[in-house]
Short mmCIF file of C-alpha atoms in Angstrom, two decimals:
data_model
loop_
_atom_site.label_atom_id
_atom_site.label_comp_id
_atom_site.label_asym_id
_atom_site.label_seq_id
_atom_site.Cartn_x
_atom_site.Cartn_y
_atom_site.Cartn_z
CA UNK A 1 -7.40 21.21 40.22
CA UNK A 2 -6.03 22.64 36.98
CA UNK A 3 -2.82 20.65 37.95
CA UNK A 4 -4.30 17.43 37.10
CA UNK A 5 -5.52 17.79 33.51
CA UNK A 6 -3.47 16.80 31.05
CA UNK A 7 -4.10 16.05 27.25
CA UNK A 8 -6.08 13.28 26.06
CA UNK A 9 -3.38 11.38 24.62
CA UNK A 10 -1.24 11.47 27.77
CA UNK A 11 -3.37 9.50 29.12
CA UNK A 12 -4.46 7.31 26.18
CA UNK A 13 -0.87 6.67 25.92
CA UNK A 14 -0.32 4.85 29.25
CA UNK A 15 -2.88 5.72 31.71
CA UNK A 16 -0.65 4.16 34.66
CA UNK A 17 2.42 6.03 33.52
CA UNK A 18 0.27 8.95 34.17
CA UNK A 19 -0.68 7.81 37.76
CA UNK A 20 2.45 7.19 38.81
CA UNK A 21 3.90 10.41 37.92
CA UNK A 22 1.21 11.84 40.59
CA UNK A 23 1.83 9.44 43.28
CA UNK A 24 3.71 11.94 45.11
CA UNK A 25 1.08 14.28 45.09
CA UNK A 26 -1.23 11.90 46.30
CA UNK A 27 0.43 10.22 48.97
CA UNK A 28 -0.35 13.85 50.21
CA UNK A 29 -3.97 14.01 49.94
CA UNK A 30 -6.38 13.03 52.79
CA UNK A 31 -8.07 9.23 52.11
CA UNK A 32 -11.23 11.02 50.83
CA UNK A 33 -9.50 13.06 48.99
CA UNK A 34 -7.26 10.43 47.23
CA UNK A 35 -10.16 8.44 46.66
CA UNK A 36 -12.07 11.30 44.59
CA UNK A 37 -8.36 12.02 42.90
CA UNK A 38 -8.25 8.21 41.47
CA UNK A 39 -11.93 8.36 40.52
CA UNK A 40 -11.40 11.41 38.68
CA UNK A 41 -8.36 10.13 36.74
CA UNK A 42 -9.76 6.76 36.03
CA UNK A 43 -12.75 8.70 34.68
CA UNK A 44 -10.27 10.74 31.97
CA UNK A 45 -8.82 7.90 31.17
CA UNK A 46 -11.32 6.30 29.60
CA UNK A 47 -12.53 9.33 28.21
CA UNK A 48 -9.40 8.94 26.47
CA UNK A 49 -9.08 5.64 25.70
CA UNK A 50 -12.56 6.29 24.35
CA UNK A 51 -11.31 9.18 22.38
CA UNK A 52 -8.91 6.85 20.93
CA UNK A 53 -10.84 4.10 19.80
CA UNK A 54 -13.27 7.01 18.18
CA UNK A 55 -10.45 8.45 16.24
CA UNK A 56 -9.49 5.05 15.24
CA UNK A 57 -5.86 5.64 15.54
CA UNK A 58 -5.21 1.61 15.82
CA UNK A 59 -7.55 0.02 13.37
CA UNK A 60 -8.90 -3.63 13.34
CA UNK A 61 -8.62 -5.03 10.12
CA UNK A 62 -12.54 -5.24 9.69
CA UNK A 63 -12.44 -1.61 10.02
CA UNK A 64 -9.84 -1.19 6.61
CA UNK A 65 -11.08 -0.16 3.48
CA UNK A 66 -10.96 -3.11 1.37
CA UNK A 67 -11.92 -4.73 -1.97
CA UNK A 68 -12.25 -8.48 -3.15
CA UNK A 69 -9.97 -9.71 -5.58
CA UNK A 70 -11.46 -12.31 -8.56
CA UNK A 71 -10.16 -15.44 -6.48
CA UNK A 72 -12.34 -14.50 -3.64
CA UNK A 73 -9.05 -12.91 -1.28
CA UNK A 74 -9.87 -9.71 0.52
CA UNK A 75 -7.36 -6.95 -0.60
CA UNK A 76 -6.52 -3.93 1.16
CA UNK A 77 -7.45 -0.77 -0.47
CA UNK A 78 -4.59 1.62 0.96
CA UNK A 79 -1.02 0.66 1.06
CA UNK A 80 2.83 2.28 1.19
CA UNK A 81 5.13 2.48 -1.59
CA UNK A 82 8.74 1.92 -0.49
CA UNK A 83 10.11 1.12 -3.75
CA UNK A 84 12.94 3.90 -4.69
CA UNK A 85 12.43 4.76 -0.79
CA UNK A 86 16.61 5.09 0.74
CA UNK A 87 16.89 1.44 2.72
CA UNK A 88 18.02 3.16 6.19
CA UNK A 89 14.25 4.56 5.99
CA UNK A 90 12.44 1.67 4.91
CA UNK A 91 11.73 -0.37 8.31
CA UNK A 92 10.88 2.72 10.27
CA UNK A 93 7.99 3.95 7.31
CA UNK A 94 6.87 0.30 7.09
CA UNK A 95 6.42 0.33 11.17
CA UNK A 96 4.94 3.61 11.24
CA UNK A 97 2.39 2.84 8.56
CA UNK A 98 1.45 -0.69 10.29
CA UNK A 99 1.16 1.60 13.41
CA UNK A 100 -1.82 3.62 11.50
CA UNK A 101 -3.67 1.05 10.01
CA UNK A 102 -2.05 0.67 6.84
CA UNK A 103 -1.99 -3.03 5.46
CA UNK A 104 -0.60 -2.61 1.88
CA UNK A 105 3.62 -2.20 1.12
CA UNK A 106 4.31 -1.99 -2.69
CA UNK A 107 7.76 -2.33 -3.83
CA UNK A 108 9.56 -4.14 -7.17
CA UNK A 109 12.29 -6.72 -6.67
CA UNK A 110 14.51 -4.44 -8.83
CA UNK A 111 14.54 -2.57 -5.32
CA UNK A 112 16.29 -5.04 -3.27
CA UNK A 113 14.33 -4.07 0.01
CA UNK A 114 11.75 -6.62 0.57
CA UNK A 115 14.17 -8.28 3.52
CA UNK A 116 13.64 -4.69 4.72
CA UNK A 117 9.99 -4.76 4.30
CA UNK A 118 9.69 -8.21 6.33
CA UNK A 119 11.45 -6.92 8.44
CA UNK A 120 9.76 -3.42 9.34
CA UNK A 121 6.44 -5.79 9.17
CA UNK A 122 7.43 -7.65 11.68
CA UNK A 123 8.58 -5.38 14.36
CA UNK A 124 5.69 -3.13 13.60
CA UNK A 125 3.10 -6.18 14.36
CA UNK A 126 5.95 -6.72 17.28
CA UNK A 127 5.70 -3.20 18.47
CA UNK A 128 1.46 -3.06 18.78
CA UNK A 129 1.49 -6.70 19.81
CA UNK A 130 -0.84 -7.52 16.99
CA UNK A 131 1.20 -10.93 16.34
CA UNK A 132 -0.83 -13.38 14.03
CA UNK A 133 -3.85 -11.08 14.39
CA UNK A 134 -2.96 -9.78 11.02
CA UNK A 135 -1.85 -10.35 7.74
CA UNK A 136 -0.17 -7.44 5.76
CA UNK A 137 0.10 -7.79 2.15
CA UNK A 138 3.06 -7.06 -0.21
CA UNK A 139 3.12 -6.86 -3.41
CA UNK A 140 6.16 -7.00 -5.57
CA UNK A 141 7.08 -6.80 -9.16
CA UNK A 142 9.41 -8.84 -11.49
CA UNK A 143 11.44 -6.84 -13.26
CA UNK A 144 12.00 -6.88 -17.08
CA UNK A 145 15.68 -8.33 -17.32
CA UNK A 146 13.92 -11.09 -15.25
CA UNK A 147 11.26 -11.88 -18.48
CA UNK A 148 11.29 -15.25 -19.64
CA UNK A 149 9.89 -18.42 -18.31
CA UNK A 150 13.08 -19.94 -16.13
CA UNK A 151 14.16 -16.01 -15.73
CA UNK A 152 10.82 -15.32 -13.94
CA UNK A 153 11.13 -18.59 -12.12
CA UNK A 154 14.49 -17.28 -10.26
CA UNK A 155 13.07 -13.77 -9.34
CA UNK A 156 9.81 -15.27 -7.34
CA UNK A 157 12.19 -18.15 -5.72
CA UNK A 158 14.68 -14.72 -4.46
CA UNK A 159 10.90 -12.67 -3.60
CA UNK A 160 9.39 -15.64 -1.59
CA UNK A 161 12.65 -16.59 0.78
CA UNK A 162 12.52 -13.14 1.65
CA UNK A 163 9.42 -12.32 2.27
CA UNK A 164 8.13 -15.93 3.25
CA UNK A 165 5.72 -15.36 6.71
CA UNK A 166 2.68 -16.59 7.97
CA UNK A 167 1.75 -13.08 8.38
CA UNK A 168 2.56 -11.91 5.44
CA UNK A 169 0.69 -12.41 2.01
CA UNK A 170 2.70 -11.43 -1.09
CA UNK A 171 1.34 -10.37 -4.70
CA UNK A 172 3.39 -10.69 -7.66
CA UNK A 173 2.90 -8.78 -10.69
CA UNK A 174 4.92 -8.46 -14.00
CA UNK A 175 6.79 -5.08 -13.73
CA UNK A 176 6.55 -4.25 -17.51
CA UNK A 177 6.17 -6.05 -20.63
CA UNK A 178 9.34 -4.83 -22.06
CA UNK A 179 12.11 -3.01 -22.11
CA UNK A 180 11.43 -0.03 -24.00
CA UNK A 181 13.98 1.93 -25.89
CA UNK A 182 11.67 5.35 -25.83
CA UNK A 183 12.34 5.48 -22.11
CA UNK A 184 15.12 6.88 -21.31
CA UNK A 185 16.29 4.96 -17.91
CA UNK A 186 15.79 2.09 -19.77
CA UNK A 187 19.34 0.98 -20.62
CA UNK A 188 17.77 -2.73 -21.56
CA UNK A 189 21.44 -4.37 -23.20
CA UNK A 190 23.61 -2.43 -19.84
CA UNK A 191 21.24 -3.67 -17.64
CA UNK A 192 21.33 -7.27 -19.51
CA UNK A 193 24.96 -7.28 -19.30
CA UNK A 194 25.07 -6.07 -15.53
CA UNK A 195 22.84 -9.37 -14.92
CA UNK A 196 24.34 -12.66 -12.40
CA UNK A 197 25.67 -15.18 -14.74
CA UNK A 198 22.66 -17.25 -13.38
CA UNK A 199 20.82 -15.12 -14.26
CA UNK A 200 21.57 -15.24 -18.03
CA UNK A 201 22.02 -18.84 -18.12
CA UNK A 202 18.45 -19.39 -17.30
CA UNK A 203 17.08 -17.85 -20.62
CA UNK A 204 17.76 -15.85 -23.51
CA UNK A 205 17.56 -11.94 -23.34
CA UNK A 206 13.87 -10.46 -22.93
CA UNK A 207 15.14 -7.69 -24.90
CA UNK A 208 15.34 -9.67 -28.26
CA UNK A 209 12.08 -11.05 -27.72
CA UNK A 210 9.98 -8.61 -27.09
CA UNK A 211 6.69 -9.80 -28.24
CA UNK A 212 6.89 -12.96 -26.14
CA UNK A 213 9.31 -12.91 -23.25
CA UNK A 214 6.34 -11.78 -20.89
CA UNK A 215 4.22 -14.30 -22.38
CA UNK A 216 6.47 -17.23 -20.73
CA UNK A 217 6.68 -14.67 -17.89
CA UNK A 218 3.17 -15.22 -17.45
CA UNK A 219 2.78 -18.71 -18.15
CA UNK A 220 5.32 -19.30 -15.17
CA UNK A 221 3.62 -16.99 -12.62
CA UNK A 222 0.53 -19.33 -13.81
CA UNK A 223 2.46 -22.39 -13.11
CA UNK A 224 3.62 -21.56 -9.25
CA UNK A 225 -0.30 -20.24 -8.45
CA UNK A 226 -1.57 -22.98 -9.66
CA UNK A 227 0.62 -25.17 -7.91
CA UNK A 228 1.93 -26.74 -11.12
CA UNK A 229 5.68 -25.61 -9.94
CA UNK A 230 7.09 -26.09 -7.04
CA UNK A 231 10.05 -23.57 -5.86
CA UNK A 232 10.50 -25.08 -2.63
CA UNK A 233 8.73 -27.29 -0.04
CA UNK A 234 9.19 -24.21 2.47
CA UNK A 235 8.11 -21.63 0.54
CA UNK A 236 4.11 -20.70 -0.01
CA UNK A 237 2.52 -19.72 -3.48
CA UNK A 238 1.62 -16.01 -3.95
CA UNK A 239 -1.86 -14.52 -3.06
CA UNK A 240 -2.31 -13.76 -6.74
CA UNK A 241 -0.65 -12.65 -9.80
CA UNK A 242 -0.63 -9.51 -12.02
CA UNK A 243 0.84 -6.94 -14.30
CA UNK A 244 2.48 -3.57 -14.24
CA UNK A 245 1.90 -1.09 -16.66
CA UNK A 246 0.38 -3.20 -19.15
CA UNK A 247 -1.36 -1.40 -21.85
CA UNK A 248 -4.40 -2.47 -23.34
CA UNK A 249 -3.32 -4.47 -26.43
CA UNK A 250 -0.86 -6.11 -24.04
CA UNK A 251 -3.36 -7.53 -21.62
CA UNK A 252 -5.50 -8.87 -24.95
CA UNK A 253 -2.17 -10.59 -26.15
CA UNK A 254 -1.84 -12.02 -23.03
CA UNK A 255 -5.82 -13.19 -23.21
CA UNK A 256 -4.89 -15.75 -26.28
CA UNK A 257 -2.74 -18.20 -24.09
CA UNK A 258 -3.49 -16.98 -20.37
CA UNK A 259 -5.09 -19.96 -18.30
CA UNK A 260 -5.62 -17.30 -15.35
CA UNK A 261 -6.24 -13.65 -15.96
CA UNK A 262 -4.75 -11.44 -14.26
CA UNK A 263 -5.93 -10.02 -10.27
CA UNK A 264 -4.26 -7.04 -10.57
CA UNK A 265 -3.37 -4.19 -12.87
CA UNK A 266 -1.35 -1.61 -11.38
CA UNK A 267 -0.76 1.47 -13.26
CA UNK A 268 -0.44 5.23 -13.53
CA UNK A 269 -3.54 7.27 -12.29
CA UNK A 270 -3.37 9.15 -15.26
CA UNK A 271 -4.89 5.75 -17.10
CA UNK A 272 -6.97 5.17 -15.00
CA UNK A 273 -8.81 8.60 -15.53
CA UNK A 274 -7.67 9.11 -19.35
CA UNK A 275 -7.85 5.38 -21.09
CA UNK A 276 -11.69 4.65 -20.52
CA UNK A 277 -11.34 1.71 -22.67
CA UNK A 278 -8.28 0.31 -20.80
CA UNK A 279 -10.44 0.52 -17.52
CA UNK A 280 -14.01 -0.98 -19.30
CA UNK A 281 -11.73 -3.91 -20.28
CA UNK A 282 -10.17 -4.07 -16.53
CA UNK A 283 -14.32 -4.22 -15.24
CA UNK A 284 -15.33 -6.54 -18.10
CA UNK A 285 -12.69 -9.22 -16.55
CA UNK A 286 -12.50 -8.91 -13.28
CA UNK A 287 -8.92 -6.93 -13.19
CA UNK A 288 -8.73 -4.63 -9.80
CA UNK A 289 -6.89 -1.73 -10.58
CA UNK A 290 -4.00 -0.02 -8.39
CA UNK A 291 -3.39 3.18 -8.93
CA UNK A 292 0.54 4.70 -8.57
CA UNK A 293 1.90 7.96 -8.97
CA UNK A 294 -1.17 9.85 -7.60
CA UNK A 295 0.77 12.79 -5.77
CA UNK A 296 3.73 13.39 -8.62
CA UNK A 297 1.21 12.44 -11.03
CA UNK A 298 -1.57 14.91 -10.65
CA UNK A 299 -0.11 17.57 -8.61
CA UNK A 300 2.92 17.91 -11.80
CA UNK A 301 0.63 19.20 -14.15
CA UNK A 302 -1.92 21.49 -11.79
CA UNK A 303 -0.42 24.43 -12.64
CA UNK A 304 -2.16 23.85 -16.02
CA UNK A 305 -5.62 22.68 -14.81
CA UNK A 306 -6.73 25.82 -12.42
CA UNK A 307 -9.95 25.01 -12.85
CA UNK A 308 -9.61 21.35 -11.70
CA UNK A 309 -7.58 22.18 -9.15
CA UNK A 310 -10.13 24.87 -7.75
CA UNK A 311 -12.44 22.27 -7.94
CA UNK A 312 -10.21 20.10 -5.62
CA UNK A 313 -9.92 22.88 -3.56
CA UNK A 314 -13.81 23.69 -3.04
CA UNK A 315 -14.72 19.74 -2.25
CA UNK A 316 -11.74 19.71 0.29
CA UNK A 317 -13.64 22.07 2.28
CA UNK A 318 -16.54 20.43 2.31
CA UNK A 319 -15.46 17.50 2.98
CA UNK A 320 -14.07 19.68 6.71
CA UNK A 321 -17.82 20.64 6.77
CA UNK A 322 -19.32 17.25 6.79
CA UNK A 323 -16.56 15.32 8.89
CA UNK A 324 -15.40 15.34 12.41
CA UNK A 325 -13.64 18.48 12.57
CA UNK A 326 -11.77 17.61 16.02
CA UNK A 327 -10.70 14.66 14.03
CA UNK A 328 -9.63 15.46 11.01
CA UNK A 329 -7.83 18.99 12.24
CA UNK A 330 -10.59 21.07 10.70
CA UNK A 331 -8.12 19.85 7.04
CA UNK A 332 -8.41 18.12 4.48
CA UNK A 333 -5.73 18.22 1.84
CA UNK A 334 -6.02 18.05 -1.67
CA UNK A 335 -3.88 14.66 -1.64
CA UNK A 336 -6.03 13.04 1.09
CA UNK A 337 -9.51 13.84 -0.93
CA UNK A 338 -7.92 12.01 -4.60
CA UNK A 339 -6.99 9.49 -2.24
CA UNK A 340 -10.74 9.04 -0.82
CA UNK A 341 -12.29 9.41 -4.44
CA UNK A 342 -9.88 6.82 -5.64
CA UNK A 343 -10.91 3.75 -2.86
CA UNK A 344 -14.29 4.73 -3.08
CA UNK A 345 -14.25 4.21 -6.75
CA UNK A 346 -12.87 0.64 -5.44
CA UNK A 347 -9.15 1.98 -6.91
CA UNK A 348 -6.10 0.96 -4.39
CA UNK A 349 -3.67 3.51 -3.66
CA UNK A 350 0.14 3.11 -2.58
CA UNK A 351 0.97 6.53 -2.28
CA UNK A 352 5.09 7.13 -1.83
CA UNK A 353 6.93 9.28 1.02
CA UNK A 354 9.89 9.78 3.11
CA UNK A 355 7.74 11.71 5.51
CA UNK A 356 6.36 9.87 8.62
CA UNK A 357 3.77 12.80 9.18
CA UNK A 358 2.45 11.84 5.36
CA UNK A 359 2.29 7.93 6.16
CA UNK A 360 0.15 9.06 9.00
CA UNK A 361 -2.16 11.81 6.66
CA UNK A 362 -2.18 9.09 3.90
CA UNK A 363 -3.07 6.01 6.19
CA UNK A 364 -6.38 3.98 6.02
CA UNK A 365 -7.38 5.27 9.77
CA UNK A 366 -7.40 8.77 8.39
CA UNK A 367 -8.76 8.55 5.23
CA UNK A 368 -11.53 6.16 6.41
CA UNK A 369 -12.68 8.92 8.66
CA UNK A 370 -13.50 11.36 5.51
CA UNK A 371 -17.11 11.29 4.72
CA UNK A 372 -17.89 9.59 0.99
CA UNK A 373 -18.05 12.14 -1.62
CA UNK A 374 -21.38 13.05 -3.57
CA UNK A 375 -21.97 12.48 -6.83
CA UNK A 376 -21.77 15.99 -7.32
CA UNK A 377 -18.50 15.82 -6.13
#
């Protein structure tokens, strides 16, 4: 009977919620007849179920698109960014990203939300009962006021009590390698003076030091991975360390006295497609690069690339043509296709949003589904 089909997900979503809502109809139905009835819906639901695990709404971490970072740790390729994200909003996108295979959050410490990142992680893993079954990975920047040996010191202590979890492995990177006066939210002596007292007792102002404050920044994000440095006996060492929009003569300066080179570069996505030399040095050393500001940063300026964005257009399409159609929506958006080209060029993403329907187009289960794109492409 017509009565008794209902959507797919209904029933993937609780197949004996389902039943029970038709157990007065059945208590109606002859034996025979109630037996067919519960055949039948025990069929469709694992049809469904089937149709779930297909669409690969709830993936298993073997199933997320990942790279291998130069100290042999695997390293998710699509993530969150929750950095400038409103607090009130932060647990609830971390959850819902969790909930569609994302296994990446990227924030800064400047922020002050990583307690709110632990704790969306954890009710998320709560919420799909995943538990210990999987690690999520944060990574987390030091800001520039905190450049300077000691200075650095106090920022990863603050970073690892609140994000310390078994589940949980956290990245730290260098934010930037100075306070620059040519950007104008920069404010570098305000921000100095707004500082804790601790803060400034630990080490003299990066700002009038320049050329070296990220030096001993570096030399004491070597010392805790190594193990040389001890913050606490409760607290673990990071996964690995990195920068943050380092340009290319930075990272060299960095070469003459680093013992470990950096894991991770994350950076604009307009480097990564404009400073070939920047990205040769990156490959030459074994730097993964992490792409940020892919939306704002492409889609700002497409008004003056119609060609490129044409282009964008016409692959979109046939990307629908060559994918599941049912599964994808018969769509795929420009943002979701830079996305794919990005991992597939072995480039991690951390797209940003305050929309839950965009954690869920910009999540690893979807853009895994998208077929890989031609050379041609």
């Amino acid at each position: 009977s017509p009565d008794f089909l209902v959507a797919p997900h209904t029933l993937a979503s609780g197949s004996g919620s389902y039943l029970n809502s038709f157990s007065g109809s059945i208590k109606n139905l002859s034996s025979k007849q109630e037996n067919r009835m519960m055949q039948f819906l025990s069929f469709r639901s694992f049809i469904s179920i089937l149709l779930l695990l297909i669409t690969n709404v709830y993936c298993t971490d073997s199933d997320i698109p990942q790279t291998i970072l130069r100290d042999g740790q695997p390293f998710p390729l699509v993530g969150l960014g929750v950095g400038n994200l409103q607090h009130d909003r932060i647990v609830a996108q971390v959850m819902e990203s969790i909930k569609y295979g994302t296994r990446l959050i990227d924030t800064a410490h400047a922020s002050s939300n990583e307690h709110l990142i632990r704790q969306g992680i954890l009710e998320g893993l709560s919420m799909l009962d995943l538990g210990l079954d999987r690690e999520i990975h944060v990574v987390t920047k030091v800001w520039y006021t905190y450049l300077g040996y000691e200075r650095t010191k106090i920022a990863v202590r603050e970073i690892l009590e609140k994000l310390g979890h078994p589940n949980i492995r956290v990245h730290i990177l260098v934010h930037w390698p100075r306070c620059r006066n040519d950007i104008p939210w920069m404010e570098c002596e305000e921000e100095e003076n707004n500082l804790p007292q601790v803060v400034k007792d630990a080490g003299p102002a990066p700002h009038l030091d320049k050329g070296n404050a990220f030096k001993e920044s570096w030399r004491a994000l070597e010392d805790i991975f190594l193990g040389d440095v001890s913050l606490g006996d409760n607290l673990s060492k990071p996964e690995s360390i990195g920068v943050s929009n380092f340009a290319l003569d930075d990272l060299k300066a960095l070469e003459e006295t680093a013992r470990v080179t950096p894991h991770i570069l994350q950076d604009n996505v307009w480097n990564y497609v404009f400073h070939p030399y920047l990205i040769t040095y990156c490959r030459e050393h074994d730097i993964h690069f992490q792409a940020y500001n892919v939306m704002n940063g492409i889609f700002s300026r497409s008004e003056s690339s119609p060609t490129a964005l044409n282009h964008l257009s016409t692959v979109s399409s046939e990307l629908v043509g060559r994918a599941e159609a049912h599964i994808l929506n018969n769509e795929v958006n420009i943002h979701q296709l830079i996305l794919k080209w990005l991992i597939q060029s072995h480039v991690s993403v951390i797209p940003r949003t305050s929309s839950t329907q965009h954690v869920q187009h910009n999540s690893a289960s979807v853009l895994m589904l998208l077929p890989d794109l031609t050379d041609n492409e």
